[in-house]
Amino acid sequence: MRLVPNSLHDEVAATLREQIFAGALVPGSFLDEAALCERLSISRTPLREALKVLTAEGLLRHEPRRGCFVREVTERDLDEIFPVIALLEGRCAYEAARNASDAELSELDVLHERLVRHAKAKRINDYYATNHQIHEAIIQLADNKWLAQVIGDLRKILKLARLQQLHAPGRLEQSLSEHLAVFAALKARDSEGADAAMRTHLTRQREALRAVARQQKSRVMS
């Protein structure tokens, strides 16, 4: 089946997005249009449409007369994004506490049991994966497409930053405790409590990231 033009630029955007997240296109790097066209065997038109999509998502920055560069996420970006995403995901938890069925909460319970096992075994990569599943599940339980869309856009920027907040001392245990607090509020159908617990969870993520950044800076300077 032949790709129609819209499908082609979406496919190119998806390919470049994956390469950005995988680190093949590193933050700050210039995207050479001619080289990309040759490598992807496409013309300039679908490539430029794909670059517009990624620029709108915040993954690229466009400089007039120079072209597109992979965005570098700064500490200021993180300071501005985390309060917003905390409010949005807090609202998701609020709505999930009102909307979730008993069966859906049982499914969420299975994920939290898995999260506890990974935390106890210090399996950080597995913990990250399950943590992501839980956040996605709560967003789905909120059943609000606008919340989901905006959170998805912000998460792309956070993914670009390659955040490793669980490496801060004591953060793994703290994160688990925060997740269990959110889940306890969901099970109690406590919308306000779920909202507050989720906002606390994300606020503390930002605090942990600052601690990791300080550690890395001190190692470089020593």
PDB file of C-alpha atoms in Angstrom:
ATOM      1  CA  MET A   1       0.000   0.000   0.000  1.00  0.00           C
ATOM      2  CA  ARG A   2       1.422   3.374  -0.984  1.00  0.00           C
ATOM      3  CA  LEU A   3       1.794   6.042   1.654  1.00  0.00           C
ATOM      4  CA  VAL A   4      -0.239   9.189   1.103  1.00  0.00           C
ATOM      5  CA  PRO A   5       1.663  12.449   1.759  1.00  0.00           C
ATOM      6  CA  ASN A   6       0.136  13.015   5.206  1.00  0.00           C
ATOM      7  CA  SER A   7       1.014   9.479   6.254  1.00  0.00           C
ATOM      8  CA  LEU A   8       4.558   9.958   5.003  1.00  0.00           C
ATOM      9  CA  HIS A   9       5.310  13.087   7.024  1.00  0.00           C
ATOM     10  CA  ASP A  10       3.725  11.497  10.116  1.00  0.00           C
ATOM     11  CA  GLU A  11       5.936   8.456   9.613  1.00  0.00           C
ATOM     12  CA  VAL A  12       9.026  10.644   9.219  1.00  0.00           C
ATOM     13  CA  ALA A  13       8.098  12.582  12.369  1.00  0.00           C
ATOM     14  CA  ALA A  14       7.707   9.297  14.269  1.00  0.00           C
ATOM     15  CA  THR A  15      11.111   8.085  13.050  1.00  0.00           C
ATOM     16  CA  LEU A  16      12.877  11.296  14.054  1.00  0.00           C
ATOM     17  CA  ARG A  17      11.030  11.382  17.391  1.00  0.00           C
ATOM     18  CA  GLU A  18      12.245   7.879  18.192  1.00  0.00           C
ATOM     19  CA  GLN A  19      15.814   8.842  17.277  1.00  0.00           C
ATOM     20  CA  ILE A  20      15.636  11.888  19.544  1.00  0.00           C
ATOM     21  CA  PHE A  21      14.344   9.848  22.487  1.00  0.00           C
ATOM     22  CA  ALA A  22      16.938   7.122  21.835  1.00  0.00           C
ATOM     23  CA  GLY A  23      19.747   9.686  21.868  1.00  0.00           C
ATOM     24  CA  ALA A  24      20.749   9.110  18.239  1.00  0.00           C
ATOM     25  CA  LEU A  25      19.941  12.792  17.693  1.00  0.00           C
ATOM     26  CA  VAL A  26      21.457  14.463  20.741  1.00  0.00           C
ATOM     27  CA  PRO A  27      20.237  17.708  22.366  1.00  0.00           C
ATOM     28  CA  GLY A  28      21.662  20.738  20.595  1.00  0.00           C
ATOM     29  CA  SER A  29      22.474  18.871  17.384  1.00  0.00           C
ATOM     30  CA  PHE A  30      21.692  20.372  13.982  1.00  0.00           C
ATOM     31  CA  LEU A  31      19.321  18.500  11.654  1.00  0.00           C
ATOM     32  CA  ASP A  32      20.893  18.527   8.204  1.00  0.00           C
ATOM     33  CA  GLU A  33      17.906  18.411   5.840  1.00  0.00           C
ATOM     34  CA  ALA A  34      19.857  17.207   2.814  1.00  0.00           C
ATOM     35  CA  ALA A  35      21.493  14.389   4.769  1.00  0.00           C
ATOM     36  CA  LEU A  36      18.171  13.354   6.327  1.00  0.00           C
ATOM     37  CA  CYS A  37      16.424  13.299   2.953  1.00  0.00           C
ATOM     38  CA  GLU A  38      19.134  11.042   1.571  1.00  0.00           C
ATOM     39  CA  ARG A  39      19.170   8.753   4.615  1.00  0.00           C
ATOM     40  CA  LEU A  40      15.379   8.423   4.761  1.00  0.00           C
ATOM     41  CA  SER A  41      14.934   8.353   0.951  1.00  0.00           C
ATOM     42  CA  ILE A  42      12.369  11.147   0.970  1.00  0.00           C
ATOM     43  CA  SER A  43      11.942  14.591  -0.577  1.00  0.00           C
ATOM     44  CA  ARG A  44      12.225  17.899   1.265  1.00  0.00           C
ATOM     45  CA  THR A  45       8.448  18.434   1.513  1.00  0.00           C
ATOM     46  CA  PRO A  46       7.533  15.573   3.898  1.00  0.00           C
ATOM     47  CA  LEU A  47      10.719  16.176   5.895  1.00  0.00           C
ATOM     48  CA  ARG A  48       9.902  19.840   6.422  1.00  0.00           C
ATOM     49  CA  GLU A  49       6.334  18.977   7.410  1.00  0.00           C
ATOM     50  CA  ALA A  50       7.722  16.468   9.921  1.00  0.00           C
ATOM     51  CA  LEU A  51      10.107  19.091  11.316  1.00  0.00           C
ATOM     52  CA  LYS A  52       7.162  21.460  11.798  1.00  0.00           C
ATOM     53  CA  VAL A  53       5.352  18.768  13.803  1.00  0.00           C
ATOM     54  CA  LEU A  54       8.355  18.142  16.055  1.00  0.00           C
ATOM     55  CA  THR A  55       8.935  21.873  16.500  1.00  0.00           C
ATOM     56  CA  ALA A  56       5.297  22.310  17.560  1.00  0.00           C
ATOM     57  CA  GLU A  57       5.764  19.460  20.060  1.00  0.00           C
ATOM     58  CA  GLY A  58       8.752  21.274  21.530  1.00  0.00           C
ATOM     59  CA  LEU A  59      11.286  18.593  20.599  1.00  0.00           C
ATOM     60  CA  LEU A  60      13.027  20.848  18.070  1.00  0.00           C
ATOM     61  CA  ARG A  61      13.763  24.557  17.978  1.00  0.00           C
ATOM     62  CA  HIS A  62      13.837  26.440  14.708  1.00  0.00           C
ATOM     63  CA  GLU A  63      16.287  29.270  14.112  1.00  0.00           C
ATOM     64  CA  PRO A  64      15.598  31.561  11.116  1.00  0.00           C
ATOM     65  CA  ARG A  65      18.138  31.169   8.308  1.00  0.00           C
ATOM     66  CA  ARG A  66      19.874  28.360  10.238  1.00  0.00           C
ATOM     67  CA  GLY A  67      17.401  25.506  10.484  1.00  0.00           C
ATOM     68  CA  CYS A  68      16.260  23.058  13.167  1.00  0.00           C
ATOM     69  CA  PHE A  69      18.115  21.841  16.246  1.00  0.00           C
ATOM     70  CA  VAL A  70      17.198  19.232  18.840  1.00  0.00           C
ATOM     71  CA  ARG A  71      15.930  21.110  21.880  1.00  0.00           C
ATOM     72  CA  GLU A  72      18.060  21.220  25.011  1.00  0.00           C
ATOM     73  CA  VAL A  73      15.971  21.110  28.180  1.00  0.00           C
ATOM     74  CA  THR A  74      17.225  23.548  30.805  1.00  0.00           C
ATOM     75  CA  GLU A  75      16.760  23.671  34.559  1.00  0.00           C
ATOM     76  CA  ARG A  76      14.440  26.618  34.003  1.00  0.00           C
ATOM     77  CA  ASP A  77      12.341  24.492  31.625  1.00  0.00           C
ATOM     78  CA  LEU A  78      12.010  21.844  34.327  1.00  0.00           C
ATOM     79  CA  ASP A  79      11.127  24.450  36.942  1.00  0.00           C
ATOM     80  CA  GLU A  80       8.348  25.713  34.691  1.00  0.00           C
ATOM     81  CA  ILE A  81       7.054  22.327  33.490  1.00  0.00           C
ATOM     82  CA  PHE A  82       6.842  20.422  36.767  1.00  0.00           C
ATOM     83  CA  PRO A  83       4.324  22.723  38.532  1.00  0.00           C
ATOM     84  CA  VAL A  84       2.103  22.552  35.443  1.00  0.00           C
ATOM     85  CA  ILE A  85       2.257  18.792  35.044  1.00  0.00           C
ATOM     86  CA  ALA A  86       1.706  18.391  38.810  1.00  0.00           C
ATOM     87  CA  LEU A  87      -1.543  20.355  38.519  1.00  0.00           C
ATOM     88  CA  LEU A  88      -2.654  18.403  35.449  1.00  0.00           C
ATOM     89  CA  GLU A  89      -1.844  14.942  36.794  1.00  0.00           C
ATOM     90  CA  GLY A  90      -3.322  15.967  40.142  1.00  0.00           C
ATOM     91  CA  ARG A  91      -6.562  16.695  38.327  1.00  0.00           C
ATOM     92  CA  CYS A  92      -6.335  13.298  36.626  1.00  0.00           C
ATOM     93  CA  ALA A  93      -6.070  11.626  40.022  1.00  0.00           C
ATOM     94  CA  TYR A  94      -9.036  13.719  41.222  1.00  0.00           C
ATOM     95  CA  GLU A  95     -11.209  12.541  38.312  1.00  0.00           C
ATOM     96  CA  ALA A  96      -9.927   8.964  38.482  1.00  0.00           C
ATOM     97  CA  ALA A  97     -11.029   8.734  42.128  1.00  0.00           C
ATOM     98  CA  ARG A  98     -14.553   9.596  40.997  1.00  0.00           C
ATOM     99  CA  ASN A  99     -14.641   7.563  37.785  1.00  0.00           C
ATOM    100  CA  ALA A 100     -12.737   4.320  38.393  1.00  0.00           C
ATOM    101  CA  SER A 101     -14.697   1.109  38.753  1.00  0.00           C
ATOM    102  CA  ASP A 102     -13.817  -1.528  41.353  1.00  0.00           C
ATOM    103  CA  ALA A 103     -12.467  -3.736  38.545  1.00  0.00           C
ATOM    104  CA  GLU A 104     -10.225  -0.947  37.281  1.00  0.00           C
ATOM    105  CA  LEU A 105      -8.889  -0.308  40.768  1.00  0.00           C
ATOM    106  CA  SER A 106      -8.130  -4.028  41.066  1.00  0.00           C
ATOM    107  CA  GLU A 107      -6.054  -3.800  37.885  1.00  0.00           C
ATOM    108  CA  LEU A 108      -4.265  -0.790  39.336  1.00  0.00           C
ATOM    109  CA  ASP A 109      -3.621  -2.791  42.510  1.00  0.00           C
ATOM    110  CA  VAL A 110      -1.708  -5.382  40.466  1.00  0.00           C
ATOM    111  CA  LEU A 111       0.550  -2.646  39.092  1.00  0.00           C
ATOM    112  CA  HIS A 112       1.229  -1.302  42.573  1.00  0.00           C
ATOM    113  CA  GLU A 113       2.124  -4.783  43.838  1.00  0.00           C
ATOM    114  CA  ARG A 114       4.615  -5.014  40.985  1.00  0.00           C
ATOM    115  CA  LEU A 115       5.958  -1.557  41.863  1.00  0.00           C
ATOM    116  CA  VAL A 116       6.534  -2.654  45.474  1.00  0.00           C
ATOM    117  CA  ARG A 117       8.466  -5.751  44.327  1.00  0.00           C
ATOM    118  CA  HIS A 118      10.704  -3.726  42.024  1.00  0.00           C
ATOM    119  CA  ALA A 119      11.395  -1.168  44.767  1.00  0.00           C
ATOM    120  CA  LYS A 120      12.324  -3.842  47.303  1.00  0.00           C
ATOM    121  CA  ALA A 121      14.656  -5.501  44.772  1.00  0.00           C
ATOM    122  CA  LYS A 122      16.157  -2.123  43.748  1.00  0.00           C
ATOM    123  CA  ARG A 123      15.286  -2.833  40.124  1.00  0.00           C
ATOM    124  CA  ILE A 124      15.243   0.813  39.061  1.00  0.00           C
ATOM    125  CA  ASN A 125      14.637   0.302  35.331  1.00  0.00           C
ATOM    126  CA  ASP A 126      11.707  -2.013  36.025  1.00  0.00           C
ATOM    127  CA  TYR A 127      10.428   0.460  38.612  1.00  0.00           C
ATOM    128  CA  TYR A 128      10.541   3.260  36.034  1.00  0.00           C
ATOM    129  CA  ALA A 129       8.569   1.141  33.550  1.00  0.00           C
ATOM    130  CA  THR A 130       5.862   0.209  36.064  1.00  0.00           C
ATOM    131  CA  ASN A 131       5.753   3.774  37.384  1.00  0.00           C
ATOM    132  CA  HIS A 132       5.038   4.938  33.827  1.00  0.00           C
ATOM    133  CA  GLN A 133       2.262   2.351  33.463  1.00  0.00           C
ATOM    134  CA  ILE A 134       0.623   3.565  36.670  1.00  0.00           C
ATOM    135  CA  HIS A 135       0.690   7.208  35.600  1.00  0.00           C
ATOM    136  CA  GLU A 136      -0.763   6.247  32.208  1.00  0.00           C
ATOM    137  CA  ALA A 137      -3.473   4.149  33.861  1.00  0.00           C
ATOM    138  CA  ILE A 138      -4.538   7.028  36.112  1.00  0.00           C
ATOM    139  CA  ILE A 139      -4.672   9.372  33.130  1.00  0.00           C
ATOM    140  CA  GLN A 140      -6.901   6.877  31.310  1.00  0.00           C
ATOM    141  CA  LEU A 141      -9.144   6.464  34.353  1.00  0.00           C
ATOM    142  CA  ALA A 142      -9.638  10.243  34.447  1.00  0.00           C
ATOM    143  CA  ASP A 143     -11.244   9.887  31.007  1.00  0.00           C
ATOM    144  CA  ASN A 144     -10.485  13.464  29.981  1.00  0.00           C
ATOM    145  CA  LYS A 145      -8.976  13.681  26.494  1.00  0.00           C
ATOM    146  CA  TRP A 146      -7.821  17.285  26.961  1.00  0.00           C
ATOM    147  CA  LEU A 147      -5.878  16.497  30.109  1.00  0.00           C
ATOM    148  CA  ALA A 148      -4.359  13.468  28.394  1.00  0.00           C
ATOM    149  CA  GLN A 149      -3.314  15.508  25.354  1.00  0.00           C
ATOM    150  CA  VAL A 150      -1.579  18.294  27.275  1.00  0.00           C
ATOM    151  CA  ILE A 151       0.137  15.862  29.668  1.00  0.00           C
ATOM    152  CA  GLY A 152       1.342  13.828  26.686  1.00  0.00           C
ATOM    153  CA  ASP A 153       2.908  16.920  25.111  1.00  0.00           C
ATOM    154  CA  LEU A 154       4.675  17.904  28.336  1.00  0.00           C
ATOM    155  CA  ARG A 155       5.913  14.371  28.909  1.00  0.00           C
ATOM    156  CA  LYS A 156       7.665  14.421  25.549  1.00  0.00           C
ATOM    157  CA  ILE A 157       9.752  17.358  26.773  1.00  0.00           C
ATOM    158  CA  LEU A 158      10.500  15.610  30.061  1.00  0.00           C
ATOM    159  CA  LYS A 159      11.482  12.455  28.154  1.00  0.00           C
ATOM    160  CA  LEU A 160      13.882  14.552  26.089  1.00  0.00           C
ATOM    161  CA  ALA A 161      15.629  15.596  29.311  1.00  0.00           C
ATOM    162  CA  ARG A 162      16.461  11.946  30.207  1.00  0.00           C
ATOM    163  CA  LEU A 163      15.544  12.429  33.826  1.00  0.00           C
ATOM    164  CA  GLN A 164      16.914  10.026  36.435  1.00  0.00           C
ATOM    165  CA  GLN A 165      15.383  11.230  39.681  1.00  0.00           C
ATOM    166  CA  LEU A 166      15.371   7.764  41.303  1.00  0.00           C
ATOM    167  CA  HIS A 167      19.155   7.948  41.645  1.00  0.00           C
ATOM    168  CA  ALA A 168      18.833  10.611  44.349  1.00  0.00           C
ATOM    169  CA  PRO A 169      19.544   9.133  47.813  1.00  0.00           C
ATOM    170  CA  GLY A 170      16.380   7.688  49.348  1.00  0.00           C
ATOM    171  CA  ARG A 171      14.248   8.691  46.363  1.00  0.00           C
ATOM    172  CA  LEU A 172      13.178   5.156  45.392  1.00  0.00           C
ATOM    173  CA  GLU A 173      11.610   4.523  48.784  1.00  0.00           C
ATOM    174  CA  GLN A 174      10.083   8.007  48.881  1.00  0.00           C
ATOM    175  CA  SER A 175       8.598   7.582  45.414  1.00  0.00           C
ATOM    176  CA  LEU A 176       7.027   4.269  46.385  1.00  0.00           C
ATOM    177  CA  SER A 177       5.476   5.809  49.497  1.00  0.00           C
ATOM    178  CA  GLU A 178       4.037   8.641  47.384  1.00  0.00           C
ATOM    179  CA  HIS A 179       2.530   6.212  44.873  1.00  0.00           C
ATOM    180  CA  LEU A 180       0.920   4.188  47.635  1.00  0.00           C
ATOM    181  CA  ALA A 181      -0.556   7.398  49.084  1.00  0.00           C
ATOM    182  CA  VAL A 182      -2.106   8.259  45.723  1.00  0.00           C
ATOM    183  CA  PHE A 183      -3.504   4.738  45.386  1.00  0.00           C
ATOM    184  CA  ALA A 184      -4.905   4.760  48.923  1.00  0.00           C
ATOM    185  CA  ALA A 185      -6.807   7.955  48.099  1.00  0.00           C
ATOM    186  CA  LEU A 186      -8.105   6.431  44.858  1.00  0.00           C
ATOM    187  CA  LYS A 187      -9.378   3.353  46.685  1.00  0.00           C
ATOM    188  CA  ALA A 188     -11.040   5.568  49.298  1.00  0.00           C
ATOM    189  CA  ARG A 189     -12.709   7.596  46.497  1.00  0.00           C
ATOM    190  CA  ASP A 190     -11.053  10.646  48.039  1.00  0.00           C
ATOM    191  CA  SER A 191     -10.768  12.984  45.046  1.00  0.00           C
ATOM    192  CA  GLU A 192      -9.185  15.855  46.956  1.00  0.00           C
ATOM    193  CA  GLY A 193      -6.721  13.537  48.653  1.00  0.00           C
ATOM    194  CA  ALA A 194      -5.744  11.883  45.361  1.00  0.00           C
ATOM    195  CA  ASP A 195      -5.191  15.292  43.771  1.00  0.00           C
ATOM    196  CA  ALA A 196      -2.995  16.498  46.646  1.00  0.00           C
ATOM    197  CA  ALA A 197      -1.006  13.237  46.818  1.00  0.00           C
ATOM    198  CA  MET A 198      -0.280  13.278  43.084  1.00  0.00           C
ATOM    199  CA  ARG A 199       0.821  16.923  43.184  1.00  0.00           C
ATOM    200  CA  THR A 200       3.114  16.133  46.117  1.00  0.00           C
ATOM    201  CA  HIS A 201       4.552  13.171  44.200  1.00  0.00           C
ATOM    202  CA  LEU A 202       5.471  15.273  41.163  1.00  0.00           C
ATOM    203  CA  THR A 203       6.752  18.195  43.222  1.00  0.00           C
ATOM    204  CA  ARG A 204       9.110  15.841  45.035  1.00  0.00           C
ATOM    205  CA  GLN A 205      10.266  14.419  41.715  1.00  0.00           C
ATOM    206  CA  ARG A 206      11.505  17.892  40.796  1.00  0.00           C
ATOM    207  CA  GLU A 207      13.237  18.243  44.178  1.00  0.00           C
ATOM    208  CA  ALA A 208      14.961  14.898  43.639  1.00  0.00           C
ATOM    209  CA  LEU A 209      16.138  15.981  40.187  1.00  0.00           C
ATOM    210  CA  ARG A 210      17.734  19.064  41.697  1.00  0.00           C
ATOM    211  CA  ALA A 211      19.581  16.813  44.141  1.00  0.00           C
ATOM    212  CA  VAL A 212      20.840  14.624  41.267  1.00  0.00           C
ATOM    213  CA  ALA A 213      21.966  17.723  39.320  1.00  0.00           C
ATOM    214  CA  ARG A 214      23.885  18.980  42.373  1.00  0.00           C
ATOM    215  CA  GLN A 215      25.574  15.587  42.772  1.00  0.00           C
ATOM    216  CA  GLN A 216      26.621  15.509  39.132  1.00  0.00           C
ATOM    217  CA  LYS A 217      27.943  19.064  39.296  1.00  0.00           C
ATOM    218  CA  SER A 218      29.996  18.356  42.420  1.00  0.00           C
ATOM    219  CA  ARG A 219      31.517  15.252  40.777  1.00  0.00           C
ATOM    220  CA  VAL A 220      32.527  17.275  37.728  1.00  0.00           C
ATOM    221  CA  MET A 221      34.090  19.989  39.861  1.00  0.00           C
ATOM    222  CA  SER A 222      35.960  17.588  42.177  1.00  0.00           C
TER     223      SER A 222
END
